[in-house]
Coordinates of C-alpha atoms and ligand atoms in Angstrom, one line a residue:
X3 CA 69.1 1.6 -1.7
X4 CA 69.2 -2.2 -4.0
X5 CA 66.2 -4.5 -3.9
X6 CA 66.2 -8.1 -5.5
X7 CA 64.7 -10.6 -5.3
X8 CA 66.2 -14.1 -5.4
X9 CA 62.5 -15.5 -6.9
X10 CA 60.5 -13.3 -8.8
X11 CA 57.9 -15.7 -9.9
X12 CA 57.5 -18.8 -6.6
X13 CA 54.5 -21.4 -7.7
X14 CA 53.4 -22.6 -4.8
X15 CA 51.0 -25.4 -3.9
X16 CA 47.3 -24.4 -1.9
X17 CA 47.2 -24.3 1.5
X18 CA 51.1 -25.0 1.5
X19 CA 53.5 -21.5 2.7
X20 CA 54.8 -19.1 0.4
X21 CA 58.0 -17.3 -0.2
X22 CA 58.5 -13.6 -1.5
X23 CA 61.8 -13.4 -1.8
X24 CA 62.8 -9.7 -1.5
X25 CA 66.6 -8.8 -0.7
X26 CA 68.1 -5.1 -0.2
X27 CA 71.7 -4.2 0.3
X28 CA 71.8 -0.4 1.6
X29 CA 74.5 2.9 1.4
X30 CA 74.7 3.7 4.3
X31 CA 71.5 3.8 5.6
X32 CA 71.3 1.4 8.6
X33 CA 67.5 1.6 9.6
X34 CA 65.1 1.8 6.2
X35 CA 61.9 1.7 5.5
X36 CA 60.5 -1.7 4.6
X37 CA 57.1 -2.2 2.4
X38 CA 55.4 -4.3 0.6
X39 CA 52.3 -4.1 -1.2
X40 CA 49.8 -6.2 -4.1
X41 CA 49.6 -5.1 -7.3
X42 CA 45.7 -6.4 -8.7
X43 CA 43.0 -3.7 -10.0
X44 CA 43.9 -1.2 -6.7
X45 CA 46.9 -1.7 -5.3
X46 CA 46.6 -2.3 -0.9
X47 CA 49.5 -2.8 1.5
X48 CA 50.7 -6.3 2.5
X49 CA 53.0 -5.2 5.4
X50 CA 53.7 -1.5 6.0
X51 CA 55.2 0.6 9.1
X52 CA 56.2 -3.0 10.7
X53 CA 53.2 -5.4 10.4
X54 CA 50.6 -7.1 8.6
X55 CA 47.3 -5.1 6.6
X56 CA 44.6 -6.5 6.5
X57 CA 43.1 -11.1 5.1
X58 CA 48.0 -10.9 5.9
X59 CA 47.9 -10.0 9.5
X60 CA 48.3 -13.1 12.4
X61 CA 49.3 -15.2 9.0
X62 CA 52.3 -13.5 7.2
X63 CA 56.4 -13.5 9.2
X64 CA 59.2 -11.6 7.8
X65 CA 62.6 -11.6 8.1
X66 CA 64.7 -9.4 6.3
X67 CA 62.6 -7.8 4.4
X68 CA 61.3 -11.2 2.6
X69 CA 57.4 -12.0 4.0
X70 CA 56.9 -16.6 4.0
X71 CA 53.1 -16.3 3.2
X72 CA 51.4 -19.5 5.6
X73 CA 48.5 -22.1 4.1
X74 CA 48.2 -19.2 0.6
X75 CA 44.8 -19.7 -1.6
X76 CA 43.8 -18.6 -5.0
X77 CA 42.4 -15.1 -3.4
X78 CA 46.9 -14.6 -2.5
X79 CA 47.6 -15.6 -6.4
X80 CA 49.2 -11.9 -7.8
X81 CA 51.5 -9.6 -7.8
X82 CA 53.5 -7.7 -5.0
X83 CA 56.5 -5.6 -4.8
X84 CA 58.8 -5.0 -2.4
X85 CA 60.0 -0.9 -1.5
X86 CA 63.0 -0.1 0.3
X87 CA 63.8 3.4 1.3
X88 CA 67.1 4.5 2.4
X89 CA 66.2 7.9 2.9
X90 CA 70.2 8.8 3.4
X91 CA 71.7 6.8 0.7
X92 CA 71.9 7.8 -2.6
X93 CA 69.7 6.2 -4.5
X94 CA 67.7 6.5 -1.9
X95 CA 63.9 3.8 -3.1
X96 CA 64.3 1.2 -4.1
X97 CA 61.3 -2.2 -5.5
X98 CA 61.5 -5.3 -6.6
X99 CA 58.3 -7.9 -8.3
X100 CA 57.4 -11.4 -7.0
X101 CA 54.4 -13.0 -8.6
X102 CA 52.4 -15.2 -6.5
X103 CA 51.2 -18.7 -8.4
X104 CA 49.0 -21.0 -6.6
X105 CA 49.1 -24.0 -8.2
X106 CA 45.3 -25.8 -7.3
X107 CA 45.2 -29.9 -8.5
X108 CA 43.3 -31.4 -10.5
X109 CA 39.5 -30.9 -9.3
X110 CA 36.4 -34.3 -10.7
X111 CA 36.7 -32.9 -14.8
X112 CA 32.4 -32.8 -15.9
X113 CA 31.7 -34.3 -18.8
X114 CA 29.1 -34.5 -21.2
X115 CA 28.7 -37.1 -23.3
X116 CA 25.0 -37.6 -25.7
X117 CA 23.1 -41.6 -24.5
X118 CA 22.3 -41.4 -27.3
X119 CA 23.4 -40.0 -30.7
X120 CA 21.8 -41.2 -34.4
X121 CA 24.4 -42.4 -37.5
X122 CA 25.9 -39.4 -39.4
X123 CA 25.6 -36.7 -37.0
X124 CA 28.3 -34.5 -35.9
X125 CA 28.2 -35.7 -32.0
X126 CA 30.3 -33.5 -29.6
X127 CA 31.9 -34.4 -26.5
X128 CA 32.9 -31.8 -23.7
X129 CA 35.2 -32.2 -20.2
X130 CA 35.5 -29.3 -18.2
X131 CA 37.9 -28.4 -15.0
X132 CA 36.9 -25.5 -14.2
X133 CA 39.6 -24.9 -11.1
X134 CA 42.8 -26.3 -11.6
X135 CA 45.9 -24.3 -12.0
X136 CA 47.4 -24.5 -14.9
X137 CA 44.7 -25.2 -16.5
X138 CA 43.6 -29.5 -17.6
X139 CA 45.1 -30.8 -20.7
X140 CA 41.8 -33.9 -21.2
X141 CA 42.4 -37.4 -22.1
X142 CA 39.3 -38.9 -23.1
X143 CA 38.7 -42.6 -22.8
X144 CA 36.5 -45.1 -24.6
X145 CA 35.6 -48.4 -23.6
X146 CA 38.6 -47.6 -21.0
X147 CA 41.2 -47.6 -23.3
X148 CA 42.3 -44.5 -23.7
X149 CA 41.6 -42.2 -27.1
X150 CA 45.3 -41.2 -29.0
X151 CA 45.6 -38.0 -30.3
X152 CA 46.9 -37.9 -33.5
X153 CA 45.4 -41.4 -35.3
X154 CA 45.3 -41.2 -38.9
X155 CA 41.6 -43.3 -39.5
X156 CA 40.7 -41.5 -36.6
X157 CA 36.7 -40.7 -37.5
X158 CA 36.7 -38.4 -33.9
X159 CA 39.7 -35.6 -33.3
X160 CA 40.6 -34.4 -30.3
X161 CA 41.6 -30.9 -27.4
X162 CA 43.7 -31.7 -26.0
X163 CA 42.9 -27.9 -23.9
X164 CA 39.7 -27.6 -24.3
X165 CA 38.9 -31.4 -23.3
X166 CA 36.4 -31.3 -26.3
X167 CA 36.4 -34.9 -28.7
X168 CA 34.0 -34.2 -32.0
X169 CA 33.0 -36.5 -34.3
X170 CA 32.3 -34.7 -36.5
X171 CA 29.9 -38.0 -38.7
X172 CA 29.2 -40.3 -35.9
X173 CA 29.2 -44.5 -36.6
X174 CA 28.3 -47.0 -35.0
X175 CA 30.8 -48.8 -34.1
X176 CA 31.5 -45.5 -32.3
X177 CA 28.8 -46.7 -30.0
X178 CA 30.6 -47.6 -26.4
X179 CA 31.4 -46.4 -22.4
X180 CA 33.1 -42.8 -22.9
X181 CA 35.0 -41.0 -20.1
X182 CA 37.4 -37.8 -19.5
X183 CA 40.7 -37.4 -17.1
X184 CA 42.1 -34.1 -17.0
X185 CA 45.6 -33.7 -15.6
X186 CA 47.9 -31.3 -15.0
X187 CA 50.5 -32.1 -12.7
X188 CA 50.4 -30.8 -9.4
X189 CA 48.0 -33.4 -8.1
X190 CA 47.2 -37.3 -9.8
X191 CA 44.7 -36.5 -13.2
X192 CA 40.6 -36.4 -11.8
X193 CA 38.3 -38.5 -13.9
X194 CA 34.8 -38.3 -14.8
X195 CA 32.2 -41.8 -14.3
X196 CA 31.7 -43.5 -17.5
X197 CA 28.7 -43.1 -20.0
X198 CA 26.9 -45.2 -22.5
X199 CA 26.8 -43.5 -25.7
X200 CA 24.5 -44.7 -27.9
X201 CA 24.3 -44.4 -32.1
X202 CA 21.1 -45.5 -34.1
X203 CA 19.6 -44.6 -37.6
X204 CA 16.2 -42.9 -38.1
X205 CA 12.8 -44.5 -38.7
X206 CA 9.8 -42.2 -40.5
X207 CA 7.6 -44.6 -38.8
X208 CA 3.8 -43.1 -40.6
X209 CA 0.5 -42.8 -39.2
X210 CA -1.6 -40.9 -38.1
X211 CA 1.0 -38.2 -38.0
X212 CA 4.4 -38.7 -39.3
X213 CA 7.1 -38.6 -37.0
X214 CA 11.5 -39.0 -36.3
X215 CA 12.8 -41.7 -34.2
X216 CA 15.8 -42.4 -32.6
X217 CA 16.9 -45.9 -32.6
X218 CA 19.7 -46.4 -30.6
X219 CA 19.1 -50.7 -31.1
X220 CA 16.4 -52.6 -32.1
X221 CA 14.5 -53.4 -29.2
X222 CA 14.7 -49.8 -27.9
X223 CA 13.5 -46.5 -29.7
X224 CA 14.2 -43.5 -28.4
X225 CA 11.2 -40.2 -29.7
X226 CA 13.0 -37.2 -30.7
X227 CA 9.1 -35.9 -31.6
X228 CA 5.9 -37.6 -30.4
X229 CA 4.9 -41.6 -31.2
X230 CA 2.6 -43.3 -31.5
X231 CA 4.0 -46.6 -32.7
X232 CA 7.6 -47.4 -31.7
X233 CA 8.5 -50.8 -32.1
X234 CA 6.1 -50.7 -35.2
X235 CA 9.0 -48.5 -37.3
X236 CA 11.8 -50.5 -35.5
Ligands
NAG314 C1 56.8 -3.5 -10.8 O1 55.9 -3.8 -11.1 C2 55.5 -2.3 -11.6 C3 54.3 -2.5 -12.3 O2 53.1 -2.4 -11.7 C4 57.0 -1.3 -11.9 O3 56.5 -0.4 -12.8 C5 58.2 -1.8 -12.1 O4 59.5 -1.0 -12.8 C6 58.6 -3.0 -11.6 N1 59.9 -3.1 -10.8 C7 60.6 -3.5 -10.8 C8 62.1 -3.5 -10.7 O5 60.4 -4.9 -12.3
NAG315 C1 43.4 -45.8 -43.2 O1 42.2 -45.8 -44.9 C2 42.6 -46.5 -45.6 C3 42.3 -45.7 -47.0 O2 40.6 -46.9 -46.5 C4 43.8 -48.0 -45.5 O3 44.2 -48.2 -46.4 C5 44.8 -47.5 -44.9 O4 45.3 -48.4 -44.0 C6 44.3 -46.9 -42.9 N1 45.6 -46.9 -42.2 C7 45.0 -47.0 -41.5 C8 46.4 -47.2 -40.3 O5 44.0 -47.7 -40.5

């Protein structure tokens, strides 16, 4: 018996059907035995003795040796093996592997944008969508304009794979409304809502106790340690 698969790597969108192709040709055997297994850490039966087993019961069909899985989810992703045994053939056993990837469109990413930061400090903005498959790539927007990845005199760097936007030394010009978008080519891109990042200078206010304030604008002071009188320090 010889066993092959028309598509050893199957990519299917979540909740659609997946076809796990297995084709065989026997020499003499008219009634070969067909089995499907799922290869995880353990090996478990998918199809055995003419029946679908466990989680595959009632949601799969077989035609020849090719299996059709209905409404696949992430738990179905992985490696499958089709085994055909034909005791009356010279070669009595054949197998083929099929890998199923279940594609997941982007979810709304979680965005971490500080509301204020000190001039000259290192600031990182983070964007993450843990669900999308394949993994998302990220675009950052400032005041509704995409920030280019490569820009000669950029004051920032962007890692589009990790979603981290870094300002080595943030300046007042970097203040603005920031949001990011996750894309993976499977479904529409998803964005988080924008957050305003303000950049301020350090003011030192000396009174009964010394304290440091981050001034994000002339009339607004955010204290990083206890401040008695914020307005006087501006
Ligand atoms: C299928 O995968 C197994 C490992 O899980 C490997 O031992 C075997 O050689 C593969 N078979 C084929 C036909 O590629
Ligand atoms: C980059 O900075 C240099 C020096 O500050 C300047 O001469 C040059 O024009 C800048 N280039 C761009 C593309 O802004």
